[in-house]
Each structure stands twice: as structure tokens, then as C-alpha cells.
Short mmCIF file of C-alpha atoms in Angstrom, two decimals:
data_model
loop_
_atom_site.label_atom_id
_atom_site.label_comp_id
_atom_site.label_asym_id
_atom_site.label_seq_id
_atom_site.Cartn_x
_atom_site.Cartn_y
_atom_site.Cartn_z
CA UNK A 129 -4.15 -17.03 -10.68
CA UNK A 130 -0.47 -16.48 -11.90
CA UNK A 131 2.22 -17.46 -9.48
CA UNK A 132 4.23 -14.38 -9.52
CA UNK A 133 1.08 -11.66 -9.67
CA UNK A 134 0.90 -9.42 -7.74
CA UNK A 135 -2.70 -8.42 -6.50
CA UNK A 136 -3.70 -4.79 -5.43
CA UNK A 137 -7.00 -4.45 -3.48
CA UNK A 138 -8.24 -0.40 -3.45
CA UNK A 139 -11.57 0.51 -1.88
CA UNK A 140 -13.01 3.77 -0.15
CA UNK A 141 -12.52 4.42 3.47
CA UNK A 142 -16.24 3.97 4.10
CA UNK A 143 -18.76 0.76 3.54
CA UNK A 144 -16.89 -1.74 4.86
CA UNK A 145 -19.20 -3.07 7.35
CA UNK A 146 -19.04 -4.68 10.96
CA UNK A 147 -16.67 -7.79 10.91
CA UNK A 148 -14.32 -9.15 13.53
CA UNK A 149 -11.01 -8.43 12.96
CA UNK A 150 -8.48 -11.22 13.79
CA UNK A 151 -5.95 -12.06 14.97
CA UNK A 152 -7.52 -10.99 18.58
CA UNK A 153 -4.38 -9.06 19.37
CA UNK A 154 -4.58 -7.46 15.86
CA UNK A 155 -8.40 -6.33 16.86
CA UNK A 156 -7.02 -4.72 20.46
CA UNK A 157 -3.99 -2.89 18.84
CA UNK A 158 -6.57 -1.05 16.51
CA UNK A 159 -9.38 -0.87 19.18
CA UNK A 160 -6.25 1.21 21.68
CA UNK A 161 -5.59 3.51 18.60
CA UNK A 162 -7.14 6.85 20.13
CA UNK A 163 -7.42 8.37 17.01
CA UNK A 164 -10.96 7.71 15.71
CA UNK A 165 -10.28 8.27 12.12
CA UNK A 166 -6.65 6.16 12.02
CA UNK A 167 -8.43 3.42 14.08
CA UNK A 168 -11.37 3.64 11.21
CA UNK A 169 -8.47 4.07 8.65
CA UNK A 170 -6.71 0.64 10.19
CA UNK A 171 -10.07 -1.57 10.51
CA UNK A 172 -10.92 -0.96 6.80
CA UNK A 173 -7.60 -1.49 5.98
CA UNK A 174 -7.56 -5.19 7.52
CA UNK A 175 -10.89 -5.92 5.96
CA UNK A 176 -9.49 -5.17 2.89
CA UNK A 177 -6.48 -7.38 3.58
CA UNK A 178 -9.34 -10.02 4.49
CA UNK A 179 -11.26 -9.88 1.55
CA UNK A 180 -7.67 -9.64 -0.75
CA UNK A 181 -6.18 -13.15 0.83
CA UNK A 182 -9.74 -15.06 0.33
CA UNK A 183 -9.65 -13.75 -3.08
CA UNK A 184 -6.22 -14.17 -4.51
CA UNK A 185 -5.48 -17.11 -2.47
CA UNK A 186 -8.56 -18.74 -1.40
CA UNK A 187 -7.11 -18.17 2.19
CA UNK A 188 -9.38 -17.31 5.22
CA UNK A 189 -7.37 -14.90 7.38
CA UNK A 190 -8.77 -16.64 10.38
CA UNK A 191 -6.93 -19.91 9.31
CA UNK A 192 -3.27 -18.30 8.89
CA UNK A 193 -0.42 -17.62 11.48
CA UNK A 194 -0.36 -13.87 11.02
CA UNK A 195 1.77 -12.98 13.70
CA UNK A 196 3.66 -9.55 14.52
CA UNK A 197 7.42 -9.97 14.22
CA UNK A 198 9.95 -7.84 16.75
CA UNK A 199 10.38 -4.92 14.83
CA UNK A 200 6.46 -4.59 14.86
CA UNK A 201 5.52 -5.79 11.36
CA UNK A 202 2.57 -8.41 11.00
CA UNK A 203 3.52 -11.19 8.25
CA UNK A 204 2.02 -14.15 7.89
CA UNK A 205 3.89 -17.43 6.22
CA UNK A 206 0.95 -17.92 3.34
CA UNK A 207 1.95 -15.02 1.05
CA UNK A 208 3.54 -11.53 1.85
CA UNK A 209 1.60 -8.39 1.86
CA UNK A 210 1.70 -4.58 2.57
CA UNK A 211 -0.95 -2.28 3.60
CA UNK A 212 -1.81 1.89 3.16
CA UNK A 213 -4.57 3.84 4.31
CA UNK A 214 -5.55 7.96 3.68
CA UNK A 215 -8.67 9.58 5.12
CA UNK A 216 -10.55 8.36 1.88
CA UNK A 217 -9.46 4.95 1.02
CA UNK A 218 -7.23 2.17 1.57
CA UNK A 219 -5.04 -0.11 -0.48
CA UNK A 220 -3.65 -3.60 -0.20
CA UNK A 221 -0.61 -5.62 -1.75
CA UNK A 222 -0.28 -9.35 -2.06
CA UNK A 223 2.49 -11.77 -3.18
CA UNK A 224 4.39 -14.43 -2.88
CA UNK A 225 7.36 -12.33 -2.38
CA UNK A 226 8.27 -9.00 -0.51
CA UNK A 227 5.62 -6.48 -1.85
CA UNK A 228 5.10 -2.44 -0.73
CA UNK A 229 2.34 -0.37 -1.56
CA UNK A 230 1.59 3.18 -1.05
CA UNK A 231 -1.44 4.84 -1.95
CA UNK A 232 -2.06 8.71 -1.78
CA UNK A 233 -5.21 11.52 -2.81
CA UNK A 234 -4.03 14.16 -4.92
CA UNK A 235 -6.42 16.39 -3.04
CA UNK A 236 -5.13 19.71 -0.66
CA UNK A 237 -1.56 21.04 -0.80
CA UNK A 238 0.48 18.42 -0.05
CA UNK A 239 2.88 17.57 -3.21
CA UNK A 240 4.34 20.79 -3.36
CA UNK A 241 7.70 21.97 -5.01
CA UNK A 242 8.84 22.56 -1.32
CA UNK A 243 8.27 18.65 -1.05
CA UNK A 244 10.10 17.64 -3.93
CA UNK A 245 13.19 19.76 -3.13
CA UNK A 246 12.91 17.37 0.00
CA UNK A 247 12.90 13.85 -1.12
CA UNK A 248 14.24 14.34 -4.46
CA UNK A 249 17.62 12.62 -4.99
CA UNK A 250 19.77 14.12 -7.80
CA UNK A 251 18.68 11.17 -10.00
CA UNK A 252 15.05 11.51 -9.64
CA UNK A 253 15.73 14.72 -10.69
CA UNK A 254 17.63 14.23 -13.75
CA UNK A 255 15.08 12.48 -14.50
CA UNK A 256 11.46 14.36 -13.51
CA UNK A 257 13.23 17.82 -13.88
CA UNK A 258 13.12 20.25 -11.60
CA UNK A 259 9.44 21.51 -11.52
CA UNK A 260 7.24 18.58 -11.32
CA UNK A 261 3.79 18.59 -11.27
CA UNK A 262 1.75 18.03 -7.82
CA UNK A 263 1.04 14.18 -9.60
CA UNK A 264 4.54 13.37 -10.56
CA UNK A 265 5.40 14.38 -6.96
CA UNK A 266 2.89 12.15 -5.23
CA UNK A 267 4.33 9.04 -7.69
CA UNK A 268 7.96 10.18 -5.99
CA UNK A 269 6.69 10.01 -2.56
CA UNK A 270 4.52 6.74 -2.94
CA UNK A 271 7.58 5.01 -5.03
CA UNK A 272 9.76 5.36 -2.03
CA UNK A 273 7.49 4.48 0.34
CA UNK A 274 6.24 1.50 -1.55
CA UNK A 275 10.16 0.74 -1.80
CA UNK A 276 10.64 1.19 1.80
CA UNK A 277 7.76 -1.12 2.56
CA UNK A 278 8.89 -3.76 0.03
CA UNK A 279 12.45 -4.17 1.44
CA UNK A 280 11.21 -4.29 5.00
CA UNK A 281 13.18 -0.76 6.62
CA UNK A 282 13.22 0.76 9.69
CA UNK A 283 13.71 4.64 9.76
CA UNK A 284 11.94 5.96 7.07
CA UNK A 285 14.09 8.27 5.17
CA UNK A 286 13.07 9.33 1.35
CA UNK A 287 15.72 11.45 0.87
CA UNK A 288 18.13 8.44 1.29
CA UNK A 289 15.48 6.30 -1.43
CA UNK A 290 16.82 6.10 -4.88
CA UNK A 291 13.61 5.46 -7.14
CA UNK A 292 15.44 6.25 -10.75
CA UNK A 293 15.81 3.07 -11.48
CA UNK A 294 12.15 2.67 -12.28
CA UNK A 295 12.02 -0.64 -10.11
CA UNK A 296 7.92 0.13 -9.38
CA UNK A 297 4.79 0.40 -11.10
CA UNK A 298 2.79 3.88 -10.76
CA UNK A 299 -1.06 4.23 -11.41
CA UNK A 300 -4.20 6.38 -10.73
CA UNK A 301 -7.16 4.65 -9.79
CA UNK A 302 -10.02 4.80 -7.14
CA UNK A 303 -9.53 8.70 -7.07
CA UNK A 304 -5.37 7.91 -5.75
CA UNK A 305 -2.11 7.78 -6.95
CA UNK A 306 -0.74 3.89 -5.98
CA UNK A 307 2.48 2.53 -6.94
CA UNK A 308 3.44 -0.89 -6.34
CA UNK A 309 7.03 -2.35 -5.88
CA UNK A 310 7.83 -5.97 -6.07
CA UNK A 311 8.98 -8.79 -8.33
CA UNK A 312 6.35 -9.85 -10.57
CA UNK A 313 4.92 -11.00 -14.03
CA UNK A 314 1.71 -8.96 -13.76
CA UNK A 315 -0.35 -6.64 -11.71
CA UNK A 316 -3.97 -7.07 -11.18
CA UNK A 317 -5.93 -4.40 -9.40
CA UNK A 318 -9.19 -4.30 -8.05
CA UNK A 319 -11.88 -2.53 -6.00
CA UNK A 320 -13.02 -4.53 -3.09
CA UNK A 321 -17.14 -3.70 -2.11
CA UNK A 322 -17.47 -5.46 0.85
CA UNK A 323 -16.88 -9.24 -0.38
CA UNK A 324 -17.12 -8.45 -4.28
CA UNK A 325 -13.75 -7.85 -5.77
CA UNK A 326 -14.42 -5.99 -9.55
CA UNK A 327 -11.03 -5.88 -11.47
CA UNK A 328 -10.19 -2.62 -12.63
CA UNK A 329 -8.33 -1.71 -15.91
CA UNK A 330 -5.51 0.79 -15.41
CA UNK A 331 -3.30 2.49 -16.75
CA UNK A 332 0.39 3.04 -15.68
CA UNK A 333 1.32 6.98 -14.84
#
């Protein structure tokens, strides 16, 4: 696989199966999450992580130094990756540089105008106007926080996140808006069922 791909992993929230999730204090910092659907949310999410490094990579997570740094980001030193989970499905990033990834459902009443007015810097709106549509507004929000993910912040702010300079990559697939930010040649996406990764052909929104 190319060098400088990137590789997105999508699948839905449920059917991932039993597995053991490592590293062991990976497994108890999901196991002490009280919420039952964000601790489902986070194990699928790690599988799917799993499954994306064996595939890409040919790496066995088990067999890496993922570690969690001070800030409370888990890295590893065999490729970089970024995670995102909803209440239907999750979504993984690899590379072999800094990568973010956001994935959201269009579903329910959450891209509103109200949002845009929000997060919209005057640049993003000289360029997507001033009365987006709910799916241009869900690209905003997941470009900045792929960007935030990608350049490793602190305080999430997406006010303060200038995406106009089209630095990302934006598509719908698996029933979710997912944009990607990273340096790259290509993106290859695909849906992850169990240990079977399917490529997906998508298009850019």
C-alpha cells in the first residue's frame, strides 16, 4: 500500500463481536466509562482501530507500544491515527503522519443555522454563504474537528478553526458525513465487518 495513504476504516456501531481490547490499561479506561452506550461507542471504536492497523500495516495491535501520552492522547510509534465514534457508527484514520478524522449522522436537529452562526469564521462564510444546508454544516463541524485532531490541540474551540483553506477531504459514506485532514497522496476508505475490510468507492462532498 502507498506510503503516504491515508486509510479510513467506517463500520456500524453494532456487530463487532467479543475481543480483548489491549493495551490492558486501554481495556480498564473503557470498562470505568459509566456510560453504557460511550463505553459501547469506545470498544467498537478500538476494534476498528484493530482491524485498520492489521490491515493497512500488517501490524497486530497487541505487538505495538501504544501508550497514552500526558495530555491523555494514545499514540503509538508504528503509524499515527485518530479515532470518532456517534451512536451509529465509528470511524478510524491511519498514517504515517498526523491524521484527524471526524465522522457525524446527518440524522435529528443538530446542524442547524443556529450552529453555523456559531463556528462559522468570516471565511467559511464567504465561502459557504450564509444559509447552508444541514450537510454543508456537518462538513464545517467535522473539518474542524478533524483539523483539531490532526494538529494534536487542547481546548477545543471551532470558532477559533479556520477551514477555508480547503486543507481536508469531505465525504458521505456508511450513512455519515467524514472528513479527513492530513498530508497525503490518496485516501482509501473502507467498511470494516468484523475482520473483512471491503473498500468503498466515494465520492468527495
Amino acid at each position: 500500500m502507498a506510503h503516504m495513504a491515508i486509510y479510513v476504516y467506517l463500520a456500524q456501531l453494532h456487530g463487532g463481536g467479543e475481543e480483548e481490547i489491549y493495551p490492558p490499561a486501554r481495556a480498564e479506561e473503557i470498562a470505568s466509562c459509566t456510560n453504557a452506550a460511550v463505553r459501547a461507542q469506545k470498544t467498537r471504536v478500538w476494534q476498528g482501530l484493530r482491524a485498520g492497523m492489521l490491515h493497512a500495516y500488517g501490524l497486530d495491535l497487541r505487538q505495538t507500544d501504544l501508550h497514552k501520552t500526558d495530555c491523555g492522547k494514545w499514540v503509538c510509534s508504528a503509524c499515527c491515527f485518530s479515532l470518532s465514534h456517534t451512536d451509529e457508527g465509528i470511524a478510524v484514520a491511519l498514517s504515517r503522519a498526523p491524521v484527524g478524522i471526524d465522522r457525524e449522522e446527518l440524522g435529528g436537529n443538530r446542524f442547524t443555522q443556529k450552529l453555523y452562526d456559531r463556528i462559522a469564521c468570516p471565511e467559511e462564510r464567504a465561502v459557504l454563504g450564509e444559509s447552508p444546508s444541514a450537510r454543508t454544516v456537518a462538513r464545517l463541524w467535522t473539518a474542524k474537528e478533524s483539523c483539531f485532531k490532526q494538529a494534536g490541540g487542547r481546548v477545543f474551540r471551532p470558532e477559533k478553526i479556520n477551514t477555508a483553506n480547503g486543507q481536508f477531504t469531505s465525504f458521505y459514506a456508511d450513512g455519515a458525513v467524514v472528513t479527513v485532514t492530513g498530508r497525503r497522496e490518496e485516501i482509501r476508505v473502507f467498511r470494516c465487518d468484523g475482520a473483512v475490510c471491503t473498500e468503498l468507492a466515494v465520492e468527495d462532498i
